[in-house]
Coordinates of C-alpha atoms in Angstrom, one line a residue:
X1 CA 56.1 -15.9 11.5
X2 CA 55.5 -14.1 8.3
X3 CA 52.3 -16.3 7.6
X4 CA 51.0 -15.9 11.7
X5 CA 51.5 -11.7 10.6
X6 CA 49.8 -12.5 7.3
X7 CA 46.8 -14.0 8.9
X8 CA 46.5 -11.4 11.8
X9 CA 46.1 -8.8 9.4
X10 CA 43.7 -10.6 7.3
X11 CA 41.4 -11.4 9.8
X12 CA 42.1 -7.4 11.5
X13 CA 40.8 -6.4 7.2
X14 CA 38.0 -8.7 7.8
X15 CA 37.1 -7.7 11.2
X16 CA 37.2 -4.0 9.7
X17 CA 35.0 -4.7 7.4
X18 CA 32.3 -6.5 9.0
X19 CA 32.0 -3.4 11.6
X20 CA 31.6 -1.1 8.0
X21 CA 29.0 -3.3 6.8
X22 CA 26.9 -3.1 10.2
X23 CA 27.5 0.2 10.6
X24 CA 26.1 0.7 6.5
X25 CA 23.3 -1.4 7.5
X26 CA 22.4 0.6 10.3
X27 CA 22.5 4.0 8.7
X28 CA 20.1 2.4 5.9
X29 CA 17.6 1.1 8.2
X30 CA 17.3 4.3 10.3
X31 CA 17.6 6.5 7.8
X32 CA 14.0 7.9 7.2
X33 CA 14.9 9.8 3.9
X34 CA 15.8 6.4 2.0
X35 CA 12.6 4.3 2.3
X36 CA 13.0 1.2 -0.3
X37 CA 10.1 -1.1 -0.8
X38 CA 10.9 -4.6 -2.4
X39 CA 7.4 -4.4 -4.8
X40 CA 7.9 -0.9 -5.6
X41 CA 11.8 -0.1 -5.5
X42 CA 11.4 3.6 -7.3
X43 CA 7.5 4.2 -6.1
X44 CA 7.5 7.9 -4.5
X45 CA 5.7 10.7 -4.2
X46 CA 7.5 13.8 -6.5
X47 CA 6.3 17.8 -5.7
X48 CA 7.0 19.4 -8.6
X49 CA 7.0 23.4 -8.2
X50 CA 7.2 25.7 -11.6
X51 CA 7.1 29.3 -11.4
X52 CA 5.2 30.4 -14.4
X53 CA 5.6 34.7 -13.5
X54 CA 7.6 37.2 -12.0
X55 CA 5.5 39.6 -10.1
X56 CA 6.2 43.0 -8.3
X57 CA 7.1 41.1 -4.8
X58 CA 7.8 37.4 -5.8
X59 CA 6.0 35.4 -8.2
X60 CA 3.7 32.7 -9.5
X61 CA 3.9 29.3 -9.2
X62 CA 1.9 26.1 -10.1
X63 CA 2.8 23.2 -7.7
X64 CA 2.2 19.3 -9.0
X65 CA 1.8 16.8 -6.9
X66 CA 2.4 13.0 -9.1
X67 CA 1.8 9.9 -7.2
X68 CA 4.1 7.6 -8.5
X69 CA 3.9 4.7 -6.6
X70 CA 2.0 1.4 -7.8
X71 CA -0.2 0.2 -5.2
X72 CA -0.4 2.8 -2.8
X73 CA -2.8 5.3 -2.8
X74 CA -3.6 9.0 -0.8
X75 CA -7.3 8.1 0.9
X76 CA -9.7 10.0 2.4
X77 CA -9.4 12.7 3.9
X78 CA -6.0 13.3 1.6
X79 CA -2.5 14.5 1.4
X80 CA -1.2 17.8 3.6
X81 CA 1.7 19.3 2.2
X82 CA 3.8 21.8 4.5
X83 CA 7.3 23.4 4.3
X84 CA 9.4 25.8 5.8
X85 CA 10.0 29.3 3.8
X86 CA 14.1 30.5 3.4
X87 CA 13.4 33.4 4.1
X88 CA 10.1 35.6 4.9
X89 CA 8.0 34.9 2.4
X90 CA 4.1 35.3 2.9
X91 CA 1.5 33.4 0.2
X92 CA -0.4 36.2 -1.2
X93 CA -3.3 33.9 -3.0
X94 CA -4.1 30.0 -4.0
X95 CA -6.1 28.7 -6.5
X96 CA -7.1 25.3 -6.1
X97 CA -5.7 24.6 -2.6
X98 CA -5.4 26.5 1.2
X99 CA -3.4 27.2 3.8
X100 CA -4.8 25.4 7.2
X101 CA -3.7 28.8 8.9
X102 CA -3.5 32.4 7.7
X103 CA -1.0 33.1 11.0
X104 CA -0.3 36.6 11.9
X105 CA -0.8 39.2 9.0
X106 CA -1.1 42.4 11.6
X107 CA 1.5 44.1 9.8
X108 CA -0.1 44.1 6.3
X109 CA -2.9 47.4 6.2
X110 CA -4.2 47.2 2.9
X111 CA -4.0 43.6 1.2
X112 CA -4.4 40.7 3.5
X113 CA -2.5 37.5 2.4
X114 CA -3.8 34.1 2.1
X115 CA -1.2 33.0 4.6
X116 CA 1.9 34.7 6.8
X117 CA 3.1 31.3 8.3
X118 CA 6.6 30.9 8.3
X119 CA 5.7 26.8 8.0
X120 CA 2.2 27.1 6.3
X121 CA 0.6 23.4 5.3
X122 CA -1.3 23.5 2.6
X123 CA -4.9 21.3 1.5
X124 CA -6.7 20.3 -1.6
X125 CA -10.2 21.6 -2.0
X126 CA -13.3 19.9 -1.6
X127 CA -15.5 18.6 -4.7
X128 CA -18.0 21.0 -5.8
X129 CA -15.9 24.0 -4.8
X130 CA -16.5 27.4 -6.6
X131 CA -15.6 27.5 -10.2
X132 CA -13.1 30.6 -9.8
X133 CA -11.1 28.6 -6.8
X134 CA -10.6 25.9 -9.2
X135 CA -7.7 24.7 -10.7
X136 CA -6.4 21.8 -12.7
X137 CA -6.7 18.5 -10.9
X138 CA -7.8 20.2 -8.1
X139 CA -10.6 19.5 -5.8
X140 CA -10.5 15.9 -4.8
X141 CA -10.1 16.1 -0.9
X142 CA -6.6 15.6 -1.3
X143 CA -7.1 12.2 -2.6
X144 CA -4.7 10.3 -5.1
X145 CA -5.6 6.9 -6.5
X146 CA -2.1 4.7 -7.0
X147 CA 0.1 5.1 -10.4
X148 CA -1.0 1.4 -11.2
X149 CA -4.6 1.8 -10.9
X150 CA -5.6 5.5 -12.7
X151 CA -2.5 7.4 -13.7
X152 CA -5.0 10.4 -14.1
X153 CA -6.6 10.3 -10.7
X154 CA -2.8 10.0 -9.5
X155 CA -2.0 14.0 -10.0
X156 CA -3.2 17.2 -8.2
X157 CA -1.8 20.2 -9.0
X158 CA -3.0 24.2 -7.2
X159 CA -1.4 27.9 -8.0
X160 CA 0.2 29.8 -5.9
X161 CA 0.7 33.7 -5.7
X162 CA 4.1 34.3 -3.2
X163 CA 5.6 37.9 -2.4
X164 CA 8.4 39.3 -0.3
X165 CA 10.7 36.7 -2.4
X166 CA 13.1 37.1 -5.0
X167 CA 11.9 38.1 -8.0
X168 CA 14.6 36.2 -10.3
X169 CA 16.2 32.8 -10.6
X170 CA 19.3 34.1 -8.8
X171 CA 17.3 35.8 -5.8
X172 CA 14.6 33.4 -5.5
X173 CA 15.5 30.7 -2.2
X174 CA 14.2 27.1 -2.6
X175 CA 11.8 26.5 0.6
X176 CA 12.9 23.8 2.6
X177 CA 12.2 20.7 5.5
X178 CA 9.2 19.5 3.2
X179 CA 6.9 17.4 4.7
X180 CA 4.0 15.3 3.5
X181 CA 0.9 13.4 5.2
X182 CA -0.8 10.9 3.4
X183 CA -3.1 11.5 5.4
X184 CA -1.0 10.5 8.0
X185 CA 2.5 9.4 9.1
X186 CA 4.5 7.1 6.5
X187 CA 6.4 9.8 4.2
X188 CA 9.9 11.3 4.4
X189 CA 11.3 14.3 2.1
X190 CA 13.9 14.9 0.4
X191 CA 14.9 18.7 -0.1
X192 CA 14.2 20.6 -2.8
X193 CA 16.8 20.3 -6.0
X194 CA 16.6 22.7 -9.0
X195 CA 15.8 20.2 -12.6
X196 CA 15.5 21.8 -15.8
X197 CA 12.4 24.0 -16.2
X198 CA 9.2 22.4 -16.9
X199 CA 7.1 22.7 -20.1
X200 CA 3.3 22.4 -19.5
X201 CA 0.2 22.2 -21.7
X202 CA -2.5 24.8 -21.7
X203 CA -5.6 23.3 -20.8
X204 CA -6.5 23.2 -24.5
X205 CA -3.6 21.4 -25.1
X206 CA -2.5 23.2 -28.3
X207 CA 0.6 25.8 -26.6
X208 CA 3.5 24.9 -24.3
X209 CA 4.1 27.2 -21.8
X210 CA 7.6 27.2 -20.7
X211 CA 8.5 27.4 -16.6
X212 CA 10.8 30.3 -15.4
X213 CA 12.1 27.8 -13.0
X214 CA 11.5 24.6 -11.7
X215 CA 12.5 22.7 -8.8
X216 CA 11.6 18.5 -7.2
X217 CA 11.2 17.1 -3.8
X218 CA 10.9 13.0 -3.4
X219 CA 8.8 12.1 -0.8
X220 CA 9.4 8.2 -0.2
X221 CA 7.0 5.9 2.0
X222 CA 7.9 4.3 4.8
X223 CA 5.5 1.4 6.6
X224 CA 7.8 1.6 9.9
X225 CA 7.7 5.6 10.2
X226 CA 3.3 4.9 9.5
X227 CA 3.3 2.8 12.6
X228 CA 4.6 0.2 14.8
X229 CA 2.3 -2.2 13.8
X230 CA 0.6 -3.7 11.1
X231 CA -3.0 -2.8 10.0
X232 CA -3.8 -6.1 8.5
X233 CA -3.3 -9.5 8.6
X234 CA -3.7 -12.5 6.5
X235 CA -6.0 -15.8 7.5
X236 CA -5.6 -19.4 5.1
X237 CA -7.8 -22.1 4.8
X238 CA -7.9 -24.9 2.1
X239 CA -10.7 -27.6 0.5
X240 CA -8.3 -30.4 1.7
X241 CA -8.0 -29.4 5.8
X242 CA -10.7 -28.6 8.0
X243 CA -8.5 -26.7 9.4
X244 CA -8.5 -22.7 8.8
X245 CA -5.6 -21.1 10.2
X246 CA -6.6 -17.7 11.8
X247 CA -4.5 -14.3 11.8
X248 CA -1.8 -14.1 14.7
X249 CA -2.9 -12.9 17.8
X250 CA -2.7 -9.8 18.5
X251 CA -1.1 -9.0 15.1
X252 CA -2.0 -5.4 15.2
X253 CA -0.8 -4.9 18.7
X254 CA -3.5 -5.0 21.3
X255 CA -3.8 -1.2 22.1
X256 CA -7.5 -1.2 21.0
X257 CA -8.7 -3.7 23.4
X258 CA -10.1 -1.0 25.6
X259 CA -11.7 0.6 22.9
X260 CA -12.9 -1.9 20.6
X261 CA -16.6 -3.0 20.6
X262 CA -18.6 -6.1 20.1
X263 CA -21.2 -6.6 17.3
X264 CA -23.9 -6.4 19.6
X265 CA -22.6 -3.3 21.3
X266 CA -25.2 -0.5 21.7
X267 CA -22.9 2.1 20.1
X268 CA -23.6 0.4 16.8
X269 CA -27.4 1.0 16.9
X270 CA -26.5 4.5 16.5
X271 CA -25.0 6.2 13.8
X272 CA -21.4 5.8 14.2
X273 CA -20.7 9.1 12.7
X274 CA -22.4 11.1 15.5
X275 CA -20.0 9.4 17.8
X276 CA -17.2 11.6 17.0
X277 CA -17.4 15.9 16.5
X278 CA -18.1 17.1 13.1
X279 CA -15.0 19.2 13.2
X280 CA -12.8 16.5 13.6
X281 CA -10.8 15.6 10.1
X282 CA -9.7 12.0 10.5
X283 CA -12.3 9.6 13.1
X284 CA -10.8 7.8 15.5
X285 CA -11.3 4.1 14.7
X286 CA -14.0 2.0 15.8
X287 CA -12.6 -1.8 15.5
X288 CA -14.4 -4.5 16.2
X289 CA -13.4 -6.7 18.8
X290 CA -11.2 -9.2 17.4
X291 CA -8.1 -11.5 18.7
X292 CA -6.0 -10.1 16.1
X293 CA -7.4 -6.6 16.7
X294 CA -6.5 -5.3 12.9
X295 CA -8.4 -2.9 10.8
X296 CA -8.5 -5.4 7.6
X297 CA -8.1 -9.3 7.5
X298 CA -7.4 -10.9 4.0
X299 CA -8.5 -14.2 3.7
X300 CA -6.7 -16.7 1.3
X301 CA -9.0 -20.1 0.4
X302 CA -7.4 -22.7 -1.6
X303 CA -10.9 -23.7 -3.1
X304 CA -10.2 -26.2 -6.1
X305 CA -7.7 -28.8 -7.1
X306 CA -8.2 -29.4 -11.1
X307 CA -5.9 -31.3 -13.8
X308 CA -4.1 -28.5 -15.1
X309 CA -5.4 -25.3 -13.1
X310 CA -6.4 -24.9 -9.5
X311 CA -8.7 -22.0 -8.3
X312 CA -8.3 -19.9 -4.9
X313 CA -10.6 -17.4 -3.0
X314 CA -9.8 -14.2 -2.2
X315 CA -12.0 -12.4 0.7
X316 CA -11.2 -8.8 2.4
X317 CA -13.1 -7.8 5.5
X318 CA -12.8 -4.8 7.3
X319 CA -13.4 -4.4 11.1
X320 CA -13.5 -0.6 11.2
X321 CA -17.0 0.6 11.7
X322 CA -15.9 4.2 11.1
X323 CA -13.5 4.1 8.3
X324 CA -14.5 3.1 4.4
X325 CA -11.7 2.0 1.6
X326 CA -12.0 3.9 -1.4
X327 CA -10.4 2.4 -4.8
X328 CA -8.9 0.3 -1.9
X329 CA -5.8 -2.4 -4.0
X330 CA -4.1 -5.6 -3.0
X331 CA -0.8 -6.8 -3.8
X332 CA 0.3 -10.6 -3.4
X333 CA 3.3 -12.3 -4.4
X334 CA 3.4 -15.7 -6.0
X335 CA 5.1 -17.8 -7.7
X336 CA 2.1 -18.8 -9.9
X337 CA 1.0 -15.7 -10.8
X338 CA 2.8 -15.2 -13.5
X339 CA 0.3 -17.9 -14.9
X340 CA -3.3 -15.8 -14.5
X341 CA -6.4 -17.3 -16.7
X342 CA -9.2 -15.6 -15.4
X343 CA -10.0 -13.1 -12.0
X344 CA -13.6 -12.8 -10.9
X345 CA -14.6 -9.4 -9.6
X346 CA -11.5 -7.4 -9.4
X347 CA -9.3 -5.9 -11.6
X348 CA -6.0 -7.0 -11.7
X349 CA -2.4 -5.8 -13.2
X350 CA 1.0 -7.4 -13.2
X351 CA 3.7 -6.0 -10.9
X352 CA 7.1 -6.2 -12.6
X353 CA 9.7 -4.2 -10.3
X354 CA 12.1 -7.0 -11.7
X355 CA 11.8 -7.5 -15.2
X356 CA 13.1 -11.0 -15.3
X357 CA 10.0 -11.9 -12.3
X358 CA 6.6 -12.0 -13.0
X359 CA 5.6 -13.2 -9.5
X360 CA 3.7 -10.1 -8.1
X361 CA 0.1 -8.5 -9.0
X362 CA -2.4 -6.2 -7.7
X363 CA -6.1 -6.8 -7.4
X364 CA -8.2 -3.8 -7.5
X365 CA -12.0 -3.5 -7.1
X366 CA -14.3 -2.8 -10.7
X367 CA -15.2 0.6 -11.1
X368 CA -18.9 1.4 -9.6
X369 CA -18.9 -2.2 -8.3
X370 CA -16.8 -3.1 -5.4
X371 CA -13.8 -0.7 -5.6
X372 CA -15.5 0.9 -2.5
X373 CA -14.9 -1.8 0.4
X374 CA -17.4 -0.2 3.3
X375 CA -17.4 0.0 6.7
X376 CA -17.3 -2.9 8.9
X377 CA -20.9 -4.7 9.2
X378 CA -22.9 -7.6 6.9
X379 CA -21.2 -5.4 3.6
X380 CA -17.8 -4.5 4.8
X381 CA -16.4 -7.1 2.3
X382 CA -15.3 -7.8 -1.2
X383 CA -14.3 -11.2 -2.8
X384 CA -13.2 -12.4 -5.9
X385 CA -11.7 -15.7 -7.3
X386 CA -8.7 -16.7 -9.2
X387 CA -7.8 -19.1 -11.9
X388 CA -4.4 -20.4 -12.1
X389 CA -2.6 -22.4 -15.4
X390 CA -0.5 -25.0 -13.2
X391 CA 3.4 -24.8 -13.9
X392 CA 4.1 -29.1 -13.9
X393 CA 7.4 -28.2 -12.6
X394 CA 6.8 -26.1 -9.7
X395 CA 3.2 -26.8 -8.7
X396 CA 2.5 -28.8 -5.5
X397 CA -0.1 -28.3 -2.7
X398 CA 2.7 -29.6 0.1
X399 CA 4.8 -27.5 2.6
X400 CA 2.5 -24.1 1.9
X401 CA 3.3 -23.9 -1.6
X402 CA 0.2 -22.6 -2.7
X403 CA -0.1 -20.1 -0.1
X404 CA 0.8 -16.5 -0.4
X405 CA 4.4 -15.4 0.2
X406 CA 3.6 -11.7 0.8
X407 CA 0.1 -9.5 0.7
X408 CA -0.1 -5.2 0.9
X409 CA -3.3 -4.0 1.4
X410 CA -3.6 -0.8 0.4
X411 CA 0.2 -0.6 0.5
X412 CA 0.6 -1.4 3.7
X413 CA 2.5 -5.1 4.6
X414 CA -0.1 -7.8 6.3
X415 CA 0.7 -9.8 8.8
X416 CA 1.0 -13.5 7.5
X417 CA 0.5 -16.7 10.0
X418 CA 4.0 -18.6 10.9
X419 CA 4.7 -21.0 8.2
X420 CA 4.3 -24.1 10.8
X421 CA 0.6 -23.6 11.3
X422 CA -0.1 -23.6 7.7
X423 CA -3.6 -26.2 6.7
X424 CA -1.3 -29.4 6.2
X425 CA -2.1 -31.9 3.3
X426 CA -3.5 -35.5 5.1
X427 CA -0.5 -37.6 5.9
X428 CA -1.9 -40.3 2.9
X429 CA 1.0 -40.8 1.7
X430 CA 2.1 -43.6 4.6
X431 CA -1.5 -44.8 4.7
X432 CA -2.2 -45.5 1.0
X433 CA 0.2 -48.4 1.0
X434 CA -0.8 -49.8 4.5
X435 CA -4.5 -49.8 3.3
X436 CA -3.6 -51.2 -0.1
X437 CA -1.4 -54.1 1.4
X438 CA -4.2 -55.3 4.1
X439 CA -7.1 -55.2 1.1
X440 CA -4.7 -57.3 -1.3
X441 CA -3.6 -60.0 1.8
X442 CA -7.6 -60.0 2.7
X443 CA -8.6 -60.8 -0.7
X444 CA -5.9 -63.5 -1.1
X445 CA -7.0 -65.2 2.2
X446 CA -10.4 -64.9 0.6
X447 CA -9.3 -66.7 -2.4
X448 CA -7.8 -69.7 -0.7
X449 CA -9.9 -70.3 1.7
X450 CA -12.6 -70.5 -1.2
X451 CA -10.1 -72.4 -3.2
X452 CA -9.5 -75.2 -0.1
X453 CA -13.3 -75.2 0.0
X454 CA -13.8 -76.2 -3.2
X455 CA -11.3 -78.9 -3.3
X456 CA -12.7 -80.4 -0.3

């Protein structure tokens, strides 16, 4: 009885804790303000907000934005950053950046603020602004290349004048429900915590100016909170298989059918950038008609076979004939990669989220030469090659070895093709023998029949 009690309650412990595990795995995957990617565990997006001066009514502030993720970048037309004020703060001037919307400033007689929004959002100014609304790493469109790529194209920082605030560190209130576009969907934020205060260069770099007060927010990315579906998808072929094995259909979902268009459609004999109003910010996309209907298709080409290296093709096309990919990056993941003797065309940079695994890299387009990937048409492509050192112990062209196990483009997780359909090696291996045993027994005949000839 004692051992019938025993094992009741130690299948009720392990019931109990199965349900805490699913219900643990649940809250992680729904939870928006934990994103964690695999290739980039601690990539994020940190606001960093230092108030440099006290004034009458509030004070000023310069606010960082660092990009700290490896692959993924801001593009065109850039980040928006918005937040909610504690209190009833207004934005008296920016340097560097704008509010979207000045709101309602009826109240204020003499000085106008920037901004009386309760929620303002906030954008980066165009290149070739005017020299006294410029700041430091300011004026890029809002666009941030990736960590990995240009640490220095990776920050934008704008000033900030704020009144009817506190006017200490004890009165001042921390804004709040941060969001940030990139330029669109994808990020989650964290709220703002206090760190120690900041010190910062002057621009000639020979003082430190100490911060009055300091605060973070984390924005993380999230590929599911973006969109539903993928935006690119990955094709294969190889030198030993006529066979090339296509992206999935409908990989991208198959929502653009009614608005996709054929190459020899008449809206691309005019200028595609007419189709849409000048005022809009971000074009609507203008795919071609494809059965995977995706914005991007990388394709990976098994090209050569050698003694002790073997050599693949990259290609990237792009289908979007309204939407260019500037300093665009790819990520694969390998096995072999942590052998690389030589990449034609691209850049490219070991990713090692896990020290002890060098099976993840990024290719990345040469500076003035391909790093723009255009618009979909006879240039919207880039392609490099890749030398390999083989690994004798791990290298084999069966089962889809040499194939790619993962590929982001542009941080974003491509669709790859179900392992089954994969360009199979010939079955030789039951034919060599066959063949081999029927030329031997036909030269034997051959032999004795000669043989009898001669002796009779």
């Amino acid at each position: 009885m004692e051992s019938d009690s025993g094992k009741r309650q130690q299948k009720s412990t392990f019931g109990c804790f199965k349900l805490v595990a699913l219900i643990a795995l649940c809250f992680v995957l729904i939870s928006p303000a934990e994103s964690f990617d695999p290739l980039d565990p601690t990539g994020n997006v940190t606001i960093r907000w230092d108030i440099m001066s006290w004034t009458s009514d509030g004070y000023l502030a310069t606010v960082t934005l660092f990009n700290f993720q490896l692959y993924r970048n801001i593009m065109n037309p850039g980040w928006t950053l918005g937040w909610t004020w504690a209190k009833k703060e207004i934005i008296w001037a920016m340097v560097g950046a704008q509010a979207t919307e000045q709101g309602n400033c009826a109240k204020f007689k003499l000085k106008i603020p920037h901004s009386c929004k309760r929620n303002p959002e906030v954008v980066d100014l165009l290149p070739g602004a005017p020299f006294n609304m410029q700041f430091t790493n300011c004026c890029r469109g809002g666009v941030l290349t990736s960590w990995g790529q240009n640490p220095s194209g990776a920050v934008s920082s704008f000033q900030i004048g704020v009144g009817l605030s506190g006017t200490s560190n004890k009165t001042v209130k921390l804004p709040k429900n941060f969001k940030l576009l990139g330029p669109g969907p994808g990020y989650s934020c964290g709220p703002a915590k206090v760190v120690p205060s900041t010190a910062i260069l002057t621009d000639d770099r020979r003082r430190k100016m100490q911060a009055l007060m300091s605060w973070n927010v984390t924005c993380t990315y999230s590929q599911f909170l973006a969109s539903k579906n993928p935006s690119c998808c990955v094709s294969l072929s190889s030198f030993y298989s006529d066979k090339i094995t296509g992206c999935p259909p409908c990989a991208c979902g198959c929502q653009n059918n009614d608005t996709c268009v054929t190459k020899d459609s008449k809206i691309l004999q005019e200028n595609v950038t007419s189709t849409h109003r000048k005022s809009d910010i971000t074009p609507k996309p203008l795919l071609q008609c494809t059965h995977h209907q995706c914005h991007v298709r990388v394709h990976w080409h098994l090209k050569d076979n050698y003694q002790d290296y073997w050599r693949v093709k990259i290609a990237i096309i792009n289908f979007n004939y309204r939407l260019n990919f500037t300093d665009w990056s790819l990520v694969v993941q390998h096995p072999n990669l942590n052998n690389v003797t030589q990449v034609y065309s691209f850049e490219y940079m070991p990713l090692l989220p896990y020290e002890s695994i060098n099976d993840t890299g990024m290719f990345y387009g040469l500076k003035y030469y391909n790093d723009l990937l255009m618009e979909a048409g006879p240039k919207g492509n880039v392609q490099s090659e890749v030398l390999m050192k083989k690994d004798k112990n791990t290298f084999t062209l069966k089962q889809g070895w040499a194939f790619p196990r993962r590929v982001y483009f542009n941080g974003d997780e491509c669709m790859l093709p179900p392992p089954d359909s994969y360009p199979m090696l010939p079955n030789s291996a039951h034919k060599t023998p066959t063949t081999i045993t029927l030329m031997a027994t036909y030269v034997v005949f051959t032999l004795f029949f000669h043989l009898v000839a001669t002796l009779f």
